[in-house]
Short mmCIF file of C-alpha atoms in Angstrom, two decimals:
data_model
loop_
_atom_site.label_atom_id
_atom_site.label_comp_id
_atom_site.label_asym_id
_atom_site.label_seq_id
_atom_site.Cartn_x
_atom_site.Cartn_y
_atom_site.Cartn_z
CA MET A 48 0.00 0.00 0.00
CA ARG A 49 2.95 2.29 0.53
CA SER A 50 3.77 1.97 -3.18
CA ALA A 51 0.20 2.92 -4.09
CA HIS A 52 0.30 5.90 -1.76
CA GLY A 53 3.65 6.91 -3.18
CA ALA A 54 2.26 6.59 -6.70
CA SER A 55 -0.62 8.94 -5.92
CA VAL A 56 1.76 11.48 -4.41
CA LEU A 57 4.00 11.22 -7.47
CA LEU A 58 1.11 11.59 -9.90
CA LEU A 59 -0.23 14.66 -8.12
CA THR A 60 3.22 16.22 -7.89
CA LEU A 61 3.83 15.68 -11.59
CA ALA A 62 0.36 17.00 -12.40
CA ILE A 63 0.92 20.20 -10.46
CA ALA A 64 4.38 20.62 -11.93
CA ALA A 65 3.09 20.17 -15.48
CA GLY A 66 0.21 22.57 -14.96
CA THR A 67 2.39 25.17 -13.30
CA LEU A 68 5.10 24.96 -15.95
CA ALA A 69 2.65 25.16 -18.86
CA PRO A 70 3.48 28.28 -20.90
CA GLN A 71 1.51 31.31 -19.83
CA PRO A 72 -0.09 33.39 -22.61
CA ALA A 73 1.79 36.53 -23.56
CA ARG A 74 0.28 39.83 -22.54
CA LEU A 75 -0.99 41.95 -25.39
CA PRO A 76 0.61 45.37 -25.96
CA PRO A 77 -1.61 48.41 -25.36
CA LEU A 78 -3.73 49.43 -28.35
CA PHE A 79 -4.40 53.05 -29.26
CA LEU A 80 -6.93 54.02 -31.92
CA GLY A 81 -8.27 57.40 -32.95
CA GLY A 82 -7.10 59.10 -29.77
CA TYR A 83 -8.48 56.35 -27.55
CA GLN A 84 -6.85 53.52 -25.69
CA VAL A 85 -8.81 50.33 -26.29
CA LEU A 86 -9.25 48.18 -23.20
CA SER A 87 -10.72 44.72 -22.78
CA ALA A 88 -13.11 44.75 -19.87
CA ASP A 89 -15.53 42.49 -18.03
CA PHE A 90 -18.09 44.44 -16.03
CA HIS A 91 -19.68 41.49 -14.22
CA VAL A 92 -17.35 39.21 -12.25
CA HIS A 93 -17.93 37.57 -8.88
CA THR A 94 -15.49 36.45 -6.24
CA PHE A 95 -15.51 34.36 -3.08
CA PRO A 96 -16.94 34.67 -0.41
CA LEU A 97 -20.70 35.31 -0.28
CA ASN A 98 -21.33 35.29 -4.03
CA TRP A 99 -21.87 31.65 -5.01
CA THR A 100 -18.44 31.44 -6.55
CA THR A 101 -15.23 29.47 -6.22
CA LEU A 102 -12.29 31.85 -6.66
CA ALA A 103 -10.73 34.20 -4.13
CA PRO A 104 -10.17 37.85 -5.12
CA TRP A 105 -6.46 37.37 -5.86
CA ASP A 106 -7.26 34.47 -8.18
CA ILE A 107 -9.91 36.53 -9.95
CA ALA A 108 -7.38 39.29 -10.57
CA LEU A 109 -4.77 36.86 -11.88
CA GLU A 110 -7.23 34.91 -14.04
CA ALA A 111 -8.53 38.16 -15.50
CA GLN A 112 -4.97 39.19 -16.30
CA LYS A 113 -4.28 35.79 -17.87
CA HIS A 114 -7.27 36.22 -20.16
CA GLY A 115 -6.10 39.63 -21.34
CA LEU A 116 -8.51 41.80 -19.38
CA ASP A 117 -7.42 45.35 -18.59
CA ALA A 118 -10.37 46.15 -16.34
CA ILE A 119 -12.96 44.22 -14.39
CA ALA A 120 -15.93 45.10 -12.21
CA ILE A 121 -15.99 42.75 -9.24
CA ALA A 122 -19.64 42.82 -8.23
CA GLY A 123 -20.68 41.61 -4.79
CA HIS A 124 -24.25 40.36 -4.50
CA ASN A 125 -25.96 43.15 -2.55
CA HIS A 126 -22.72 44.17 -0.88
CA LEU A 127 -19.50 46.02 -1.69
CA TRP A 128 -16.72 44.98 0.63
CA VAL A 129 -15.60 41.97 -1.39
CA SER A 130 -15.22 44.24 -4.42
CA GLN A 131 -13.25 46.74 -2.39
CA ALA A 132 -10.99 43.94 -1.19
CA GLY A 133 -10.55 42.78 -4.76
CA ARG A 134 -9.52 46.26 -5.87
CA TRP A 135 -6.96 46.51 -3.07
CA ILE A 136 -5.52 43.10 -3.91
CA SER A 137 -5.39 43.75 -7.65
CA ARG A 138 -3.54 47.02 -7.08
CA ALA A 139 -1.08 45.25 -4.80
CA ILE A 140 -0.25 42.54 -7.35
CA GLY A 141 -0.29 44.75 -10.44
CA GLY A 142 -3.46 43.23 -11.77
CA PRO A 143 -6.19 44.75 -13.92
CA THR A 144 -8.09 47.87 -12.92
CA VAL A 145 -10.89 46.81 -10.59
CA LEU A 146 -14.00 48.96 -10.44
CA VAL A 147 -15.82 48.68 -7.15
CA SER A 148 -19.26 47.39 -8.05
CA GLU A 149 -22.34 45.64 -6.78
CA GLU A 150 -24.88 43.36 -8.39
CA VAL A 151 -28.16 44.53 -6.94
CA VAL A 152 -30.23 41.35 -6.77
CA SER A 153 -33.92 42.01 -6.17
CA PRO A 154 -36.55 39.24 -6.19
CA ASP A 155 -39.63 41.44 -6.32
CA PRO A 156 -39.56 43.41 -8.50
CA LYS A 157 -37.25 40.97 -10.18
CA TYR A 158 -34.12 42.56 -11.57
CA HIS A 159 -30.35 42.28 -11.42
CA LEU A 160 -28.50 45.56 -11.81
CA ILE A 161 -24.74 46.05 -11.99
CA ALA A 162 -23.80 49.25 -10.19
CA VAL A 163 -20.30 50.17 -11.34
CA GLY A 164 -18.10 52.74 -9.63
CA ILE A 165 -20.01 53.21 -6.40
CA SER A 166 -18.78 53.64 -2.86
CA THR A 167 -21.73 52.58 -0.69
CA THR A 168 -24.07 49.62 -1.01
CA VAL A 169 -27.23 50.14 -3.05
CA SER A 170 -30.27 48.60 -1.39
CA TRP A 171 -32.02 45.77 -3.20
CA LYS A 172 -35.30 46.56 -1.43
CA GLN A 173 -36.42 49.12 -3.98
CA THR A 174 -37.51 49.42 -7.56
CA ALA A 175 -35.04 49.34 -10.42
CA ALA A 176 -35.65 53.05 -11.06
CA GLN A 177 -34.85 53.88 -7.43
CA ALA A 178 -31.73 51.71 -7.49
CA ILE A 179 -30.54 53.41 -10.69
CA ALA A 180 -31.09 56.84 -9.08
CA ASP A 181 -29.06 55.67 -6.09
CA VAL A 182 -26.25 54.56 -8.41
CA HIS A 183 -26.24 57.89 -10.23
CA GLY A 184 -26.26 59.75 -6.93
CA GLN A 185 -22.91 58.13 -6.21
CA GLY A 186 -21.50 58.92 -9.65
CA GLY A 187 -21.76 55.33 -10.79
CA VAL A 188 -23.04 53.65 -13.94
CA ALA A 189 -26.08 51.35 -13.99
CA ILE A 190 -25.99 48.26 -16.22
CA ALA A 191 -28.94 45.92 -16.69
CA ALA A 192 -27.53 42.46 -16.05
CA HIS A 193 -28.64 39.64 -18.42
CA PRO A 194 -31.91 41.47 -19.27
CA GLU A 195 -33.94 38.45 -20.33
CA ALA A 196 -37.72 38.54 -20.53
CA SER A 197 -38.25 37.46 -16.92
CA PHE A 198 -36.59 40.70 -15.79
CA TRP A 199 -38.43 43.08 -18.18
CA PRO A 200 -41.36 44.00 -15.92
CA ALA A 201 -38.96 45.63 -13.46
CA TYR A 202 -37.55 47.91 -16.15
CA ASP A 203 -40.51 50.24 -16.43
CA ALA A 204 -40.48 53.62 -18.19
CA ALA A 205 -38.76 55.34 -15.27
CA ALA A 206 -36.03 52.72 -15.08
CA MET A 207 -35.48 52.68 -18.83
CA ARG A 208 -35.24 56.46 -18.94
CA ASP A 209 -32.31 56.50 -16.54
CA LEU A 210 -30.62 53.19 -17.35
CA ASP A 211 -27.09 53.65 -18.76
CA ALA A 212 -26.20 50.29 -20.24
CA ALA A 213 -27.32 46.72 -20.80
CA GLU A 214 -25.61 43.38 -21.24
CA VAL A 215 -26.17 42.44 -24.86
CA LEU A 216 -23.72 39.54 -24.61
CA HIS A 217 -23.72 37.11 -21.70
CA PRO A 218 -22.97 33.35 -21.43
CA ASP A 219 -26.73 32.73 -21.50
CA ALA A 220 -26.52 33.70 -25.17
CA TYR A 221 -24.52 30.52 -25.81
CA SER A 222 -26.85 28.17 -23.95
CA SER A 223 -30.20 29.60 -25.03
CA LYS A 224 -31.10 31.20 -28.36
CA ARG A 225 -34.28 32.49 -26.77
CA LYS A 226 -32.38 34.37 -24.07
CA TYR A 227 -29.90 35.57 -26.69
CA ARG A 228 -32.73 37.17 -28.70
CA GLN A 229 -34.31 38.60 -25.57
CA MET A 230 -31.12 40.43 -24.57
CA GLN A 231 -30.81 41.84 -28.09
CA GLU A 232 -34.45 42.94 -27.99
CA PHE A 233 -33.97 44.69 -24.66
CA PHE A 234 -30.85 46.43 -25.94
CA ALA A 235 -32.81 47.80 -28.89
CA ARG A 236 -35.34 49.59 -26.67
CA LYS A 237 -33.30 52.80 -26.50
CA PRO A 238 -29.71 53.96 -27.02
CA LEU A 239 -27.76 52.10 -24.37
CA THR A 240 -24.09 51.45 -23.79
CA ALA A 241 -23.33 47.97 -25.07
CA ILE A 242 -21.87 45.58 -22.53
CA GLY A 243 -20.54 42.04 -22.85
CA SER A 244 -19.91 40.29 -19.54
CA SER A 245 -18.98 36.84 -18.28
CA ASP A 246 -20.98 36.93 -15.02
CA PHE A 247 -18.18 34.69 -13.77
CA HIS A 248 -19.06 32.41 -10.84
CA ALA A 249 -17.11 29.21 -11.46
CA PHE A 250 -17.45 28.05 -15.03
CA GLN A 251 -16.21 29.68 -18.19
CA TYR A 252 -13.65 32.32 -17.12
CA PRO A 253 -13.43 36.09 -16.56
CA GLY A 254 -13.67 37.68 -20.00
CA TYR A 255 -15.55 34.79 -21.60
CA CYS A 256 -17.82 37.55 -22.82
CA ARG A 257 -16.19 40.96 -22.80
CA THR A 258 -16.51 44.61 -23.68
CA LEU A 259 -14.08 46.68 -25.72
CA ILE A 260 -14.06 50.08 -24.09
CA PHE A 261 -12.49 53.14 -25.71
CA VAL A 262 -11.08 55.41 -23.02
CA ARG A 263 -9.31 58.76 -23.07
CA GLN A 264 -7.55 57.87 -19.83
CA ASN A 265 -6.83 54.38 -18.56
CA THR A 266 -8.12 55.15 -15.08
CA GLU A 267 -11.23 54.24 -13.11
CA SER A 268 -12.78 57.62 -13.83
CA GLY A 269 -11.79 57.37 -17.48
CA ILE A 270 -13.51 54.01 -17.77
CA LEU A 271 -16.66 55.27 -16.06
CA GLU A 272 -16.77 58.29 -18.36
CA ALA A 273 -16.40 56.04 -21.40
CA LEU A 274 -19.30 53.93 -20.12
CA ARG A 275 -21.49 57.03 -19.69
CA GLN A 276 -20.56 58.19 -23.21
CA GLY A 277 -21.33 54.81 -24.71
CA HIS A 278 -17.79 54.35 -26.02
CA THR A 279 -17.91 50.58 -26.15
CA VAL A 280 -17.99 47.86 -28.75
CA VAL A 281 -19.25 44.35 -28.13
CA VAL A 282 -18.88 41.58 -30.69
CA ASP A 283 -21.42 38.85 -30.10
CA ARG A 284 -21.36 35.10 -30.77
CA ASP A 285 -22.34 35.63 -34.41
CA GLY A 286 -19.75 38.33 -35.06
CA ARG A 287 -22.33 41.11 -34.91
CA SER A 288 -21.11 44.35 -33.32
CA TYR A 289 -23.00 46.54 -30.88
CA GLY A 290 -22.06 49.95 -29.58
CA ASP A 291 -20.93 53.31 -30.85
CA PRO A 292 -21.20 53.20 -34.70
CA ALA A 293 -18.10 55.35 -35.16
CA LEU A 294 -16.09 53.10 -32.88
CA ILE A 295 -17.47 50.00 -34.59
CA ARG A 296 -16.16 51.39 -37.90
CA LEU A 297 -12.86 52.24 -36.22
CA ALA A 298 -12.64 48.73 -34.81
CA ALA A 299 -13.52 47.19 -38.18
CA GLN A 300 -10.70 49.08 -39.87
CA ASN A 301 -8.17 47.76 -37.39
CA GLY A 302 -6.99 44.24 -37.92
CA ARG A 303 -6.26 43.68 -34.25
CA LEU A 304 -9.87 44.08 -33.13
CA PRO A 305 -11.71 42.47 -31.52
CA LEU A 306 -8.83 41.97 -29.08
CA PRO A 307 -8.24 38.25 -28.69
CA ASP A 308 -8.25 36.36 -25.45
CA PRO A 309 -4.63 35.24 -25.12
CA ALA A 310 -5.65 32.19 -23.08
CA ALA A 311 -8.66 31.18 -25.17
CA SER A 312 -6.89 28.21 -26.73
CA GLY A 313 -6.53 26.50 -23.37
CA PRO A 314 -3.55 25.30 -21.35
CA GLY A 315 -1.85 23.32 -24.15
CA TRP A 316 -0.44 19.81 -24.03
CA LEU A 317 1.25 20.32 -20.67
CA GLY A 318 -2.08 21.41 -19.25
CA GLY A 319 -3.75 18.36 -20.74
CA LEU A 320 -1.08 16.13 -19.23
CA SER A 321 -1.57 17.87 -15.90
CA ARG A 322 -5.30 17.22 -16.04
CA ILE A 323 -4.90 13.50 -16.78
CA LEU A 324 -2.17 12.96 -14.18
CA GLY A 325 -4.09 14.98 -11.60
CA ILE A 326 -7.32 13.06 -12.01
CA ALA A 327 -5.41 9.78 -11.93
CA GLY A 328 -3.52 10.86 -8.82
CA LEU A 329 -6.69 11.83 -7.00
CA LEU A 330 -8.38 8.55 -7.88
CA PHE A 331 -5.30 6.60 -6.81
CA ALA A 332 -5.21 8.42 -3.51
CA LEU A 333 -8.90 7.79 -2.97
CA VAL A 334 -8.89 4.10 -3.91
CA PHE A 335 -5.45 3.00 -2.74
CA GLY A 336 -4.55 5.60 -0.12
CA ARG A 337 -2.88 4.56 3.07
CA ALA A 338 -4.50 1.47 4.59
CA ALA A 339 -5.51 1.45 8.25
CA THR A 340 -2.58 2.03 10.52
CA ARG A 341 -1.82 -0.49 13.16
CA MET B 152 -16.31 -12.24 6.41
CA ARG B 153 -12.58 -12.81 6.93
CA ASP B 154 -11.95 -12.80 3.16
CA GLN B 155 -14.00 -9.64 2.73
CA SER B 156 -12.05 -7.95 5.49
CA ALA B 157 -8.79 -8.99 3.90
CA VAL B 158 -9.92 -7.60 0.52
CA MET B 159 -11.04 -4.36 2.09
CA ARG B 160 -7.66 -3.91 3.74
CA SER B 161 -6.08 -3.84 0.29
CA VAL B 162 -7.93 -0.65 -0.58
CA SER B 163 -8.13 2.63 1.20
CA PRO B 164 -10.23 3.11 4.31
CA GLU B 165 -12.39 5.49 2.28
CA VAL B 166 -13.35 2.74 -0.17
CA TRP B 167 -13.89 0.35 2.70
CA ALA B 168 -16.21 2.82 4.39
CA MET B 169 -18.09 3.45 1.12
CA LEU B 170 -18.80 -0.23 0.49
CA HIS B 171 -19.06 -1.70 4.00
CA PRO B 172 -19.35 1.20 6.43
CA GLY B 173 -20.55 -0.85 9.38
CA ALA B 174 -17.66 -3.28 9.19
CA ALA B 175 -15.17 -0.55 8.37
CA PHE B 176 -16.00 1.59 11.38
CA SER B 177 -16.27 -1.39 13.71
CA ASP B 178 -12.89 -2.71 12.65
CA ARG B 179 -11.10 0.64 12.60
CA SER B 180 -12.38 1.52 15.98
CA ARG B 181 -10.15 -1.16 17.40
CA LEU B 182 -7.08 0.28 15.73
CA THR B 183 -4.80 2.79 17.34
CA ALA B 184 -3.42 5.79 15.56
CA SER B 185 -0.05 7.38 15.97
CA GLY B 186 0.41 11.12 16.53
CA ALA B 187 -2.73 12.89 17.74
CA VAL B 188 -2.09 16.04 15.72
CA TRP B 189 -1.41 14.24 12.44
CA THR B 190 -4.39 11.94 13.04
CA LEU B 191 -6.54 15.03 13.56
CA LEU B 192 -5.32 16.86 10.47
CA ARG B 193 -4.53 14.30 7.77
CA ARG B 194 -7.98 13.65 6.39
CA PRO B 195 -9.26 17.23 6.66
CA LEU B 196 -6.11 18.27 4.79
CA PHE B 197 -6.84 15.69 2.10
CA LEU B 198 -10.37 17.07 1.77
CA ALA B 199 -8.94 20.57 1.36
CA LEU B 200 -6.53 19.23 -1.27
CA VAL B 201 -9.35 17.61 -3.24
CA LEU B 202 -11.35 20.82 -3.10
CA GLY B 203 -8.34 22.82 -4.28
CA CYS B 204 -7.72 20.40 -7.14
CA THR B 205 -11.37 20.60 -8.18
CA VAL B 206 -11.23 24.40 -8.23
CA SER B 207 -8.07 24.27 -10.33
CA LEU B 208 -9.52 21.76 -12.81
CA ILE B 209 -12.69 23.84 -13.29
CA THR B 210 -10.81 27.12 -13.61
CA ALA B 211 -7.68 26.21 -15.58
CA GLN B 212 -8.43 22.70 -16.93
CA SER B 213 -5.24 21.61 -15.18
CA LEU B 214 -3.61 21.57 -11.76
CA THR B 215 -1.49 24.63 -11.05
CA LEU B 216 0.32 25.28 -7.81
CA ARG B 217 -1.40 28.63 -7.33
CA LEU B 218 -4.94 27.46 -7.93
CA VAL B 219 -4.60 24.19 -5.99
CA THR B 220 -3.05 25.97 -3.00
CA SER B 221 -5.36 28.96 -3.13
CA GLY B 222 -8.41 26.76 -3.66
CA ALA B 223 -7.44 24.54 -0.73
CA VAL B 224 -6.94 27.57 1.52
CA THR B 225 -10.12 29.30 0.32
CA TRP B 226 -12.25 26.18 0.78
CA SER B 227 -10.63 25.08 4.03
CA PHE B 228 -13.72 26.40 5.77
CA VAL B 229 -15.45 23.17 4.73
CA PRO B 230 -13.26 20.75 6.73
CA VAL B 231 -12.94 23.30 9.54
CA LEU B 232 -16.72 23.59 9.91
CA GLU B 233 -17.14 19.83 9.63
CA GLY B 234 -14.56 19.21 12.31
CA ALA B 235 -16.02 21.85 14.60
CA ALA B 236 -19.56 20.48 14.20
CA LEU B 237 -18.33 16.96 14.91
CA ALA B 238 -16.48 18.19 17.99
CA VAL B 239 -19.75 19.57 19.36
CA VAL B 240 -21.53 16.27 18.76
CA TRP B 241 -18.59 14.30 20.19
CA GLY B 242 -18.62 16.55 23.26
CA PHE B 243 -22.19 15.54 24.08
CA GLY B 244 -21.29 11.84 24.08
CA ASN B 245 -19.27 9.49 26.26
CA ARG B 246 -15.98 10.50 24.56
CA ALA B 247 -14.73 6.92 24.53
CA THR B 248 -12.67 7.75 21.45
CA SER B 249 -10.38 10.78 21.37
CA LEU B 250 -11.50 13.80 19.36
CA SER B 251 -8.63 13.47 16.88
CA ARG B 252 -9.46 9.83 16.26
CA THR B 253 -13.16 10.63 15.97
CA ILE B 254 -12.52 13.28 13.34
CA ASP B 255 -10.15 10.99 11.47
CA LEU B 256 -12.72 8.19 11.40
CA SER B 257 -15.56 10.50 10.43
CA PHE B 258 -13.64 11.99 7.50
CA THR B 259 -12.98 8.45 6.29
CA GLY B 260 -16.62 8.48 5.20
CA HIS B 261 -16.09 11.20 2.58
CA GLY B 262 -15.49 8.73 -0.24
CA PRO B 263 -18.74 9.41 -2.13
CA TRP B 264 -18.12 13.17 -2.03
CA PHE B 265 -14.56 12.69 -3.26
CA LEU B 266 -15.87 10.67 -6.19
CA TRP B 267 -18.38 13.38 -7.03
CA LEU B 268 -15.77 16.17 -6.79
CA ILE B 269 -13.21 14.31 -8.90
CA ALA B 270 -15.83 13.43 -11.52
CA PHE B 271 -17.08 17.02 -11.54
CA GLY B 272 -13.59 18.41 -11.97
CA ALA B 273 -12.80 15.87 -14.70
CA PHE B 274 -16.03 16.68 -16.55
CA TRP B 275 -15.65 20.46 -16.55
CA SER B 276 -11.94 20.42 -17.29
CA SER B 277 -12.44 18.24 -20.37
CA ARG B 278 -14.97 20.56 -22.02
CA PRO B 279 -13.23 23.22 -24.12
CA GLN B 280 -16.19 25.62 -24.05
CA PRO B 281 -18.19 24.83 -20.95
CA HIS B 282 -21.80 25.96 -21.17
CA LEU B 283 -23.90 25.19 -18.17
CA SER B 284 -27.14 23.94 -19.64
CA GLY B 285 -30.13 23.31 -17.43
CA ARG B 286 -30.09 19.60 -18.17
CA THR B 287 -26.40 19.30 -17.26
CA ALA B 288 -26.93 21.16 -14.01
CA TRP B 289 -29.84 18.89 -13.07
CA CYS B 290 -27.77 15.78 -13.79
CA TRP B 291 -25.04 16.90 -11.43
CA LEU B 292 -27.56 17.91 -8.78
CA ALA B 293 -29.21 14.51 -9.06
CA ALA B 294 -25.84 12.82 -8.63
CA ALA B 295 -25.20 15.01 -5.60
CA ALA B 296 -28.52 13.91 -4.13
CA VAL B 297 -27.46 10.27 -4.48
CA VAL B 298 -24.13 11.07 -2.84
CA LEU B 299 -25.93 12.91 -0.07
CA ALA B 300 -28.06 9.88 0.73
CA TRP B 301 -25.07 7.54 0.52
CA SER B 302 -22.95 9.70 2.83
CA GLY B 303 -25.89 9.95 5.20
CA TYR B 304 -25.92 6.16 5.52
CA ILE B 305 -22.15 6.12 6.04
CA ASP B 306 -22.47 8.74 8.75
CA PHE B 307 -25.21 6.69 10.40
CA CYS B 308 -22.90 3.67 10.51
CA PHE B 309 -20.12 5.86 11.87
CA HIS B 310 -22.24 7.12 14.73
CA ARG B 311 -23.55 3.65 15.48
CA CYS B 312 -20.33 1.65 15.20
CA ALA B 313 -17.55 4.09 15.98
CA LEU B 314 -19.30 6.31 18.51
CA GLN B 315 -21.49 3.53 19.92
CA ARG B 316 -24.72 5.53 19.62
CA GLY B 317 -28.20 4.08 19.50
CA ALA B 318 -30.11 4.47 16.25
CA ALA B 319 -32.26 7.39 17.36
CA ARG B 320 -29.31 9.16 18.95
CA ALA B 321 -27.22 8.63 15.82
CA ILE B 322 -29.88 10.24 13.61
CA ARG B 323 -30.22 13.15 16.00
CA ASP B 324 -26.47 13.67 16.10
CA ILE B 325 -26.19 13.54 12.30
CA LEU B 326 -28.90 16.18 11.93
CA LEU B 327 -27.25 18.35 14.58
CA GLN B 328 -23.82 17.96 13.00
CA ARG B 329 -25.06 18.80 9.53
CA THR B 330 -27.04 21.79 10.75
CA LEU B 331 -24.01 23.17 12.58
CA CYS B 332 -21.86 22.64 9.49
CA TRP B 333 -24.08 23.36 6.51
CA ILE B 334 -25.76 26.54 7.63
CA PRO B 335 -22.52 28.48 8.18
CA ALA B 336 -21.08 26.95 5.00
CA ILE B 337 -24.04 28.11 2.92
CA LEU B 338 -23.83 31.55 4.45
CA ILE B 339 -20.13 31.81 3.68
CA PHE B 340 -20.69 30.61 0.13
CA GLY B 341 -23.70 32.67 -0.85
CA TYR B 342 -25.06 34.97 1.86
CA GLY B 343 -24.89 38.02 -0.39
CA SER B 344 -28.02 37.19 -2.35
CA LEU B 345 -29.30 34.23 -0.32
CA TRP B 346 -32.55 35.78 0.80
CA PRO B 347 -33.50 37.26 -2.59
CA ASP B 348 -32.58 33.97 -4.28
CA LEU B 349 -34.76 32.00 -1.84
CA VAL B 350 -37.67 34.40 -2.34
CA GLU B 351 -37.34 34.06 -6.10
CA LEU B 352 -37.02 30.27 -5.88
CA PHE B 353 -40.18 29.76 -3.85
CA ARG B 354 -42.27 32.51 -5.39
#
């Protein structure tokens, strides 16, 4: 049994070594177009604890960086402190710009609202219009999260009048054509800033869906101003672009856009080897781990 | 019986407890363990390792030192809460077995959960573009329900055979232990939108 235990330890060690040594994707150089700097951003990311997700804030920052994101909005469900912690950590490790944000989750009326760039928690015990007013009162930007049909009743005339942006691309677009069409239909209601977000909890990865944002200054305030001005481009699953028409034309003329995800191709053969060895090592440890001691 | 015991000794205690929990906990109860601290920590540490590996597989489709370590540390609240809840239940009993040995024996019954976690990590890491469809989610939840029932039976055998509880007392202690463990764990995992999500779920 000692040999079996040793084998499991060896397999796991080799698995971790292979996964750790797998080549990391190269970071993309900054892109400047028409007086703007073009950033890749994900305005809807969650982190542990309290948000039904698996990764700690430092891992979120590093995974976002790995996937070529320049800015992320870490949104706590009905709270802010985890986002504030994420911003502090990302600054400390040289990670992407983190905008302090909240996902206001309200069951009745039913809506989910991403409040980007706020400093105090927005209450979920109010209408969408009231929540949006609260966000604006703090100088933030209000984004309708995954605005599928079940959420539409909450976005009445008052809410739609003041809403800044809407997610037109979200992972739900890949699993449901119906929800995909519904988000497009919502986006067409009025001129809104186009947003593509991953809504990362555990699966996919930060930046799975993303927003190209054209900023004058690569700062938190610069990003918020670009959101208010609608200076974004989102390319959906069918290659259709949403956002500022002038910026869409600018992006179309530039061969480097949409900015690729440097880690989209996966971890490579070393990563695959790591996965196989790791699963084998765990199974070995479970089935043939140390027998009862005497 | 002797042949079965001999076969079971060729596999890990976790497998033994999965397949023959009554015999496994009765037999192991007669065994001594060396080193109280290591006995206390070894299986909770293994649980943390499995959780860290699962996080790494889901996130990076591989095992990386950062994600395995960070995942194990982040999710260490699971074995900590389990151990603390078991300590409360153990404290109300006759304490014939030491706390470290009790925790070590109890964590031996995690085999079904390990299988589920490893399978889950293997499944998600092998899909190049993971899309969580409703049907897939329900399949994994159904499997978790089976594991839940299976681990409940294992825990019942543990309380009966290792802790020498009567049947009614064993059930009560399991419910108490799980309440003390699961409620804080759920709060840590998802308190932010727990109430709105529950309202929406049952509306």
